[in-house]
């Protein structure tokens, strides 16, 4: 096993990780290494994002944006974080121009654009270019699988090379988690593969705290056909052009769909297709298919599906997770030397966010994390003896009895069945029992299974925390945590559930 020493180690090359890397270099960090599981700036939520960034721009002031954030937070955002986002949003978005990002400014938001279904690359690719020019180093595809820590704090991480299957130890003055959210853990979701909550689990296991894990934003309708992208964001024109029906062909309007899904959530037996509906596009005319937006949906999303012959399967899709690692206004977690920014962090939005808020959050707190991490690394003496290394699973010539990818898929269905659109006590208990029974194997076959093994190991941990949080919150708060057995908001629950790992390695919570 080889050791590498860097000043700042960053996991993730979405908007948060790239912005952090640039800020760390600008703040004087000499060696900044960014590790990414997937193609930098492209194969992540930031790259496929619709490209809207909201904030105090285009004639809207800080107070206006603060009030928008408050409206969506359902009363439980961390006030200092929301305030920081509102105050920093204007300067941070305006600064993007000097970083090479071209955008159109509108009232209270700006938009970036790039190729179809990847407008977010209009943000990430210029940032990536700037990072390379500034001498930031990249390791890809590779993943953080364990954080190294000693009495003083976080000392770097164990990194898995996803080509060779080898581990190495990256000793870092400071470490930033910018690994995105955990919506990609759900079986039905519109996130790029790998958005599986790794960083959230790594942070918790290293001693950080997490907040608001029970909330998950679910996109109303997207394509859910095997072999096609699960896409909600860019699929809207198809939904508008067709007719949504239930299994019997009965058309359902928006309110009826929601009622249908509420009923479908009841019952503890596993039914993976419980939220599936059908979109009938057979009556769309050839002329309509030529319209720009519909033509794009057909070419990029519907692919070869015989849409003029049969309805296509549609479903809600998990989209965004506002909860995550607890940070302060300086993007610090509870572990010295460990920072977090972007969707992996929680508390900024409370129960929900306005459109365009996530990318702004990634840019604002990414820049803060990069600067703070560089300063921390500069003033903290290097560890003479590296922290002890975990014994980690390795490649094995024998295939695992239960392939890790299968465990990962089961975690996804457990969450989808019971912790998605609607929740209830018996379903959440069933989910916990299902998750407990899913012990990932200790070794993997091919290298792809080694990645899945770590994602399953970390994802199962996240899924358990999410399910327990949803079970604890005995109320309905906004649209992102709805309980059929507690259908009303409860003022006594205008509080946050905070998670940590106790001395026995178990998840523990407090309600504050
Ligand atoms: C379809 C879609 C459209 C959206 N549109 C918008 C929008 O218009 N406006 C808006 O504000 N928000 C939007 N969002 C949400 C927004 O895109 C995300 O919240 C935001 O991009 C998150 O940025 P991030 O940098 O935190 O994480 P991501 O962009 O998700 O990047 C995470 C990175 O971490 C890496 N990674 C993960 N685990 C590891 C590991 N263990 N080791 C190393 N690397 C790891 C991944 O490979 C990836 O590079 C959209 C989301 C989706 C899915």
XYZ file of C-alpha atoms and ligand atoms in Angstrom:
565
model
C 0.000 0.000 0.000
C 1.407 3.400 -0.995
C 1.032 6.639 0.954
C 0.439 10.032 -0.649
C 0.624 13.286 1.268
C -1.468 16.297 0.268
C -2.530 19.515 1.927
C -6.215 19.215 1.079
C -8.027 16.066 -0.002
C -11.467 16.499 -1.586
C -13.965 13.776 -2.456
C -16.279 14.647 -5.340
C -16.087 16.610 -8.559
C -19.558 18.130 -8.662
C -20.053 21.860 -8.162
C -19.136 21.688 -4.464
C -15.921 19.700 -4.877
C -14.645 21.726 -7.821
C -15.450 25.054 -6.194
C -13.762 23.848 -3.001
C -10.638 22.750 -4.877
C -10.267 26.117 -6.532
C -10.784 27.968 -3.272
C -8.247 25.763 -1.490
C -5.599 26.503 -4.133
C -6.403 30.225 -4.040
C -6.032 30.157 -0.264
C -2.504 28.805 -0.621
C -2.833 25.022 -0.339
C 0.021 23.599 -2.412
C -1.205 20.080 -3.089
C -4.935 19.757 -3.575
C -6.107 16.310 -4.653
C -9.663 15.661 -5.799
C -10.857 12.069 -5.901
C -13.970 11.128 -7.842
C -15.849 7.908 -8.363
C -17.277 9.128 -11.646
C -16.172 11.300 -14.572
C -15.194 14.711 -13.202
C -17.733 17.482 -13.675
C -19.898 15.293 -15.923
C -21.309 12.158 -14.346
C -22.725 13.742 -11.223
C -25.852 15.662 -10.215
C -24.171 18.997 -10.867
C -23.366 18.073 -14.454
C -26.861 16.827 -15.294
C -28.616 19.587 -13.337
C -31.209 21.667 -15.112
C -28.839 24.599 -14.632
C -30.732 27.040 -12.428
C -28.988 28.769 -9.512
C -31.144 30.906 -7.261
C -29.978 33.674 -4.957
C -29.746 37.376 -4.290
C -29.075 38.338 -7.918
C -30.925 40.050 -10.749
C -32.410 42.761 -8.560
C -33.407 40.431 -5.688
C -31.732 41.237 -2.370
C -30.532 39.085 0.509
C -33.739 39.531 2.509
C -35.794 38.392 -0.438
C -33.730 35.222 -0.866
C -33.722 34.607 2.891
C -37.520 34.737 2.865
C -37.680 32.294 -0.077
C -35.407 29.865 1.775
C -37.511 30.208 4.918
C -40.690 29.446 2.995
C -39.356 26.056 1.834
C -37.581 25.028 5.017
C -40.795 24.199 6.923
C -39.358 26.015 9.932
C -36.452 23.702 10.670
C -33.413 25.002 8.752
C -30.390 25.984 10.854
C -30.875 29.777 10.862
C -27.173 30.673 10.691
C -26.626 28.406 7.671
C -29.675 29.699 5.797
C -28.598 33.253 6.532
C -25.077 32.527 5.331
C -26.447 31.099 2.078
C -28.690 34.104 1.508
C -25.913 36.602 2.235
C -23.195 34.857 0.257
C -25.386 33.859 -2.712
C -25.171 37.191 -4.547
C -21.373 37.614 -4.442
C -20.790 33.893 -5.069
C -22.992 33.835 -8.158
C -21.582 37.094 -9.503
C -18.057 35.747 -9.012
C -18.805 32.834 -11.346
C -18.267 35.129 -14.329
C -14.639 35.634 -13.325
C -14.273 31.849 -13.108
C -15.267 31.478 -16.733
C -18.917 30.494 -16.229
C -21.304 31.995 -18.768
C -24.810 32.544 -17.488
C -28.016 34.410 -18.057
C -29.174 36.505 -15.152
C -32.887 36.686 -14.292
C -34.680 38.026 -11.254
C -33.484 36.019 -8.215
C -31.687 33.372 -10.268
C -29.316 32.708 -13.098
C -29.124 29.894 -15.603
C -26.234 28.095 -17.238
C -26.474 25.843 -20.258
C -24.549 23.175 -22.140
C -25.494 20.069 -24.139
C -29.004 18.533 -23.901
C -29.839 16.894 -20.535
C -26.551 18.263 -19.110
C -27.042 22.027 -18.728
C -25.168 21.880 -15.425
C -21.962 21.246 -17.334
C -22.158 24.940 -18.172
C -21.114 25.365 -14.542
C -18.930 22.343 -13.845
C -16.773 22.251 -16.977
C -15.495 25.848 -16.653
C -14.770 25.150 -12.964
C -12.942 21.955 -13.920
C -10.876 23.867 -16.467
C -9.978 26.497 -13.866
C -9.001 23.797 -11.393
C -6.659 22.175 -13.915
C -5.116 25.557 -14.771
C -4.621 26.206 -11.062
C -2.721 22.916 -10.604
C -5.386 20.920 -8.768
C -4.661 17.172 -9.061
C -7.343 14.626 -9.915
C -7.670 10.902 -9.231
C -10.504 9.242 -11.120
C -12.175 6.808 -11.018
C -11.375 6.277 -7.366
C -13.370 6.399 -4.170
C -12.910 7.283 -0.527
C -13.831 4.213 1.487
C -12.660 5.099 4.990
C -11.566 8.264 6.794
C -8.317 8.130 8.766
C -8.489 9.791 12.115
C -6.541 10.070 15.325
C -7.032 11.990 18.556
C -6.371 15.259 16.772
C -8.938 14.777 14.027
C -9.263 13.624 10.438
C -5.914 12.787 8.788
C -7.019 11.835 5.300
C -8.590 8.747 3.852
C -8.255 5.289 2.398
C -8.827 5.524 -1.323
C -9.776 2.663 -3.625
C -8.502 2.758 -7.217
C -11.542 1.668 -9.210
C -9.476 0.376 -12.112
C -6.905 -1.772 -10.336
C -8.862 -2.548 -7.173
C -5.867 -1.382 -5.063
C -6.153 0.718 -1.926
C -3.844 3.577 -1.039
C -3.595 5.883 1.926
C -3.920 9.629 1.281
C -2.606 11.572 4.270
C -4.122 15.038 4.224
C -3.853 18.190 6.301
C -7.602 18.644 5.807
C -10.318 16.634 4.082
C -13.497 17.865 2.382
C -16.462 15.628 1.675
C -18.334 16.863 -1.399
C -19.813 13.531 -2.356
C -23.392 14.624 -3.049
C -26.618 13.353 -1.528
C -28.202 9.922 -1.145
C -31.236 10.070 -3.449
C -29.370 7.699 -5.769
C -29.699 4.971 -3.138
C -33.419 4.726 -3.895
C -34.380 2.123 -6.493
C -36.287 4.757 -8.463
C -34.311 7.998 -8.735
C -33.090 10.499 -11.295
C -29.529 10.849 -9.963
C -26.417 9.592 -11.771
C -25.166 6.184 -10.603
C -23.044 6.416 -7.485
C -24.943 9.214 -5.715
C -25.269 6.787 -2.856
C -24.602 8.682 0.356
C -21.015 7.415 0.789
C -19.741 10.666 2.275
C -22.583 10.872 4.754
C -21.742 7.419 6.109
C -17.978 8.073 6.071
C -18.471 11.295 8.011
C -20.765 9.700 10.595
C -18.427 6.746 11.085
C -15.530 9.165 11.647
C -17.416 11.051 14.367
C -19.332 13.772 12.498
C -23.022 14.410 13.121
C -25.917 14.350 10.661
C -29.230 16.179 10.554
C -32.666 16.101 8.819
C -32.126 12.688 7.240
C -35.861 11.897 7.131
C -36.575 14.304 4.280
C -36.288 13.292 0.634
C -37.527 15.280 -2.329
C -39.320 13.058 -4.817
C -39.800 14.269 -8.389
C -43.404 13.870 -9.418
C -43.173 11.830 -12.593
C -40.386 10.353 -14.657
C -39.732 7.459 -16.972
C -39.289 4.124 -15.186
C -38.642 1.659 -18.011
C -35.776 -0.846 -17.962
C -32.934 0.173 -20.245
C -33.926 3.864 -20.411
C -32.658 6.723 -18.252
C -34.784 7.330 -15.161
C -35.458 10.965 -15.849
C -37.991 13.381 -14.465
C -36.428 16.775 -14.997
C -36.315 16.698 -18.796
C -39.295 14.346 -19.224
C -41.942 16.997 -18.454
C -42.928 17.686 -22.092
C -43.869 14.005 -22.521
C -46.042 14.060 -19.398
C -47.788 17.199 -20.711
C -48.352 15.646 -24.140
C -49.714 12.299 -22.946
C -52.282 10.894 -20.521
C -51.278 9.410 -17.164
C -53.338 6.374 -16.152
C -53.445 3.657 -13.527
C -53.106 -0.066 -14.344
C -56.684 -0.241 -15.589
C -56.216 2.661 -18.021
C -58.183 5.147 -15.881
C -56.807 8.683 -16.436
C -55.543 10.358 -13.248
C -55.049 14.081 -12.786
C -52.423 15.408 -10.393
C -54.561 15.278 -7.259
C -55.856 11.806 -8.121
C -52.304 10.585 -8.652
C -51.297 11.737 -5.220
C -54.312 9.996 -3.672
C -53.435 6.848 -5.636
C -49.872 6.944 -4.302
C -51.042 7.508 -0.763
C -53.242 4.395 -0.958
C -50.440 2.474 -2.664
C -48.100 3.194 0.248
C -50.278 1.229 2.679
C -49.494 -2.385 3.493
C -46.177 -3.841 4.653
C -45.724 -6.465 1.941
C -43.006 -5.699 -0.599
C -44.460 -4.330 -3.851
C -41.693 -2.724 -5.865
C -44.065 -1.267 -8.443
C -46.392 0.211 -5.854
C -46.037 3.751 -7.215
C -45.857 2.858 -10.924
C -48.327 4.439 -13.349
C -48.589 4.528 -17.141
C -48.115 7.348 -19.614
C -50.112 6.915 -22.794
C -48.378 8.688 -25.671
C -50.126 6.755 -28.447
C -52.226 9.768 -29.427
C -49.289 12.152 -29.838
C -49.159 13.063 -33.531
C -46.032 12.843 -35.730
C -46.079 16.659 -35.965
C -46.069 16.970 -32.179
C -43.075 14.605 -31.938
C -41.151 17.018 -34.146
C -41.487 19.859 -31.612
C -38.073 20.622 -30.165
C -38.647 19.571 -26.540
C -40.628 16.438 -27.383
C -38.123 15.436 -30.042
C -35.413 15.697 -27.405
C -37.358 13.540 -24.949
C -37.876 10.901 -27.627
C -34.257 10.900 -28.736
C -32.547 11.146 -25.342
C -34.928 9.467 -22.910
C -37.554 7.298 -24.585
C -34.921 5.791 -26.919
C -36.428 2.831 -28.807
C -39.585 2.385 -26.749
C -42.599 1.708 -29.003
C -44.481 4.760 -27.734
C -47.081 4.721 -30.511
C -48.009 1.134 -29.638
C -48.204 0.959 -25.845
C -48.141 3.195 -22.755
C -44.783 3.555 -20.998
C -44.153 2.936 -17.307
C -43.763 6.120 -15.265
C -43.179 6.670 -11.585
C -42.154 9.328 -9.104
C -38.360 9.451 -8.714
C -36.233 10.284 -5.677
C -34.425 13.484 -6.586
C -32.726 15.393 -3.758
C -31.878 14.953 -0.087
C -31.743 18.150 2.005
C -30.410 16.362 5.097
C -26.775 15.371 5.587
C -23.664 16.011 7.634
C -23.987 18.846 10.123
C -21.736 21.754 9.338
C -21.279 25.217 10.744
C -21.016 28.465 8.775
C -17.362 27.609 8.106
C -18.318 24.219 6.619
C -16.670 22.446 9.568
C -18.070 19.142 10.806
C -17.712 18.018 14.429
C -14.397 16.338 13.516
C -11.399 18.693 13.367
C -9.916 18.723 9.870
C -13.087 17.318 8.258
C -15.259 19.662 6.200
C -18.385 19.072 4.112
C -20.124 21.030 1.368
C -22.913 20.624 -1.154
C -25.628 18.000 -0.987
C -23.684 15.775 1.418
C -24.173 18.480 4.064
C -27.475 19.162 5.846
C -29.132 21.870 7.881
C -29.003 24.629 5.259
C -32.465 23.931 3.861
C -34.300 22.153 6.682
C -37.105 20.092 5.142
C -36.936 21.427 1.592
C -35.356 23.904 -0.784
C -36.344 26.332 -3.515
C -35.509 25.553 -7.149
C -31.914 26.460 -7.928
C -30.941 26.451 -4.251
C -28.839 23.289 -4.333
C -26.282 24.473 -6.859
C -25.986 27.820 -5.088
C -25.466 25.953 -1.813
C -22.752 23.844 -3.463
C -20.983 26.942 -4.801
C -21.254 28.967 -1.598
C -20.273 26.278 0.903
C -17.803 24.695 -1.540
C -15.850 27.962 -1.586
C -16.067 28.281 2.196
C -14.923 24.668 2.740
C -11.964 25.052 0.356
C -10.726 28.202 2.025
C -11.229 26.921 5.566
C -9.609 23.567 4.790
C -6.532 25.245 3.301
C -6.178 27.451 6.381
C -6.687 24.504 8.734
C -4.076 22.439 6.885
C -1.568 25.304 7.013
C -1.785 25.715 10.784
C -2.061 22.046 11.822
C 1.123 20.002 12.264
C 1.314 16.943 10.027
C 0.752 13.543 11.591
C 4.144 11.824 12.083
C 2.643 8.399 12.299
C -0.330 7.830 10.076
C -3.556 6.812 11.750
C -4.150 3.054 11.895
C -5.569 1.600 8.732
C -8.769 -0.389 8.591
C -8.637 -3.842 7.171
C -10.741 -3.419 4.058
C -12.454 -5.913 1.788
C -10.474 -7.010 -1.232
C -11.003 -8.528 -4.627
C -11.547 -12.231 -4.586
C -11.309 -14.750 -7.381
C -14.422 -16.444 -6.031
C -17.650 -14.535 -6.643
C -19.400 -13.415 -3.456
C -22.289 -15.634 -2.363
C -24.568 -12.649 -2.593
C -23.234 -10.098 -5.101
C -22.802 -6.653 -3.499
C -24.719 -5.075 -6.406
C -27.678 -7.207 -5.398
C -27.426 -5.983 -1.800
C -27.292 -2.413 -3.110
C -30.369 -2.989 -5.226
C -32.244 -4.446 -2.231
C -31.374 -1.371 -0.148
C -32.859 0.713 -2.946
C -36.097 -1.228 -3.016
C -36.405 -1.172 0.767
C -36.180 2.621 0.755
C -38.452 2.922 -2.264
C -41.157 0.716 -0.785
C -41.285 2.344 2.633
C -39.401 5.670 2.910
C -40.369 7.515 -0.236
C -43.536 9.433 -1.140
C -45.557 8.422 1.882
C -44.463 6.655 5.040
C -46.142 4.883 7.968
C -45.001 3.152 11.170
C -45.529 -0.490 10.115
C -43.850 0.106 6.734
C -40.860 1.805 8.334
C -40.475 -1.089 10.812
C -40.623 -3.526 7.875
C -37.953 -1.488 6.124
C -35.641 -1.626 9.133
C -36.043 -5.403 9.401
C -35.269 -5.745 5.687
C -32.162 -3.556 5.956
C -30.887 -5.374 9.045
C -31.042 -8.671 7.169
C -28.917 -7.306 4.312
C -25.383 -7.897 5.539
C -23.006 -7.065 2.649
C -20.405 -9.786 1.933
C -16.801 -9.334 3.108
C -15.169 -9.747 -0.299
C -16.104 -9.062 -3.867
C -15.536 -10.609 -7.279
C -14.662 -8.171 -10.090
C -13.608 -4.609 -9.322
C -17.073 -3.235 -10.126
C -18.378 -5.416 -7.318
C -15.742 -3.988 -4.969
C -17.189 -0.512 -5.588
C -20.707 -1.896 -5.081
C -19.535 -3.579 -1.905
C -18.427 -0.287 -0.394
C -21.537 1.494 -1.639
C -23.690 -1.233 -0.098
C -21.754 -1.183 3.197
C -22.017 2.591 3.497
C -25.466 2.854 1.898
C -27.022 0.331 4.261
C -25.777 2.420 7.152
C -27.294 5.584 5.634
C -30.567 3.801 4.828
C -30.910 2.643 8.433
C -30.382 6.179 9.748
C -32.871 7.586 7.225
C -35.513 4.994 8.095
C -35.079 5.441 11.828
C -35.340 9.215 11.411
C -38.556 8.861 9.402
C -39.972 6.546 12.067
C -39.129 8.983 14.856
C -40.779 11.987 13.200
C -44.391 11.243 14.039
C -45.929 14.027 11.984
C -46.257 15.225 8.400
C -43.986 18.158 7.583
C -44.277 19.675 4.120
C -44.220 17.420 1.084
C -40.992 15.645 1.807
C -41.985 13.740 4.912
C -45.608 12.617 4.764
C -46.915 10.012 7.206
C -50.276 8.368 6.557
C -50.503 7.571 10.286
C -49.598 11.126 11.345
C -51.112 13.208 8.536
C -50.864 16.621 10.244
C -47.914 18.846 11.151
C -47.176 18.923 14.863
C -45.752 22.137 16.339
C -43.903 20.049 18.938
C -41.909 18.569 16.036
C -40.516 21.887 14.883
C -37.198 20.381 15.822
C -34.318 18.482 14.262
C -33.180 14.907 14.685
C -29.410 14.735 14.995
C -27.422 11.533 14.463
C -24.001 10.366 15.591
C -22.242 7.056 16.084
C -21.702 6.168 19.748
C -18.763 4.394 21.445
C -20.254 0.996 20.545
C -20.377 1.895 16.886
C -24.169 2.200 16.967
C -26.264 5.010 15.541
C -27.624 7.256 18.282
C -29.894 10.262 17.995
C -31.098 13.282 19.886
C -34.000 15.592 19.096
C -33.145 19.262 19.544
C -31.749 15.845 -12.787
C -31.352 16.851 -11.746
C -31.519 18.201 -12.001
C -31.177 19.147 -11.037
N -31.294 20.462 -11.331
C -30.910 21.393 -10.420
C -30.934 22.781 -10.721
O -31.239 23.188 -11.838
N -30.585 23.659 -9.746
C -30.195 23.261 -8.501
O -29.892 24.093 -7.670
N -30.121 21.944 -8.209
C -30.453 21.008 -9.130
N -30.361 19.685 -8.814
C -29.708 19.307 -7.549
C -28.198 19.576 -7.674
O -27.777 19.164 -8.956
C -27.368 18.846 -6.626
O -27.883 19.043 -5.355
C -25.930 19.386 -6.660
O -25.427 19.290 -7.979
C -25.048 18.616 -5.715
O -23.728 19.022 -5.962
P -22.558 18.319 -5.177
O -21.296 18.885 -5.715
O -22.815 18.377 -3.732
O -22.660 16.761 -5.574
P -22.679 16.019 -6.974
O -22.781 16.936 -8.106
O -23.702 14.945 -6.851
O -21.242 15.350 -7.043
C -20.872 14.325 -6.140
C -19.496 13.816 -6.522
O -19.003 12.973 -5.493
C -18.425 11.808 -6.073
N -18.438 10.766 -5.049
C -19.495 10.218 -4.409
N -19.059 9.335 -3.493
C -17.706 9.345 -3.556
C -16.687 8.643 -2.856
N -16.951 7.743 -1.901
N -15.403 8.910 -3.175
C -15.093 9.798 -4.155
N -16.026 10.476 -4.852
C -17.317 10.252 -4.536
C -19.276 11.560 -7.301
O -18.627 10.724 -8.223
C -19.436 13.002 -7.795
O -18.292 13.378 -8.504
C -30.681 18.720 -9.781
C -30.507 17.361 -9.519
C -30.814 16.425 -10.492
C -30.597 14.973 -10.198
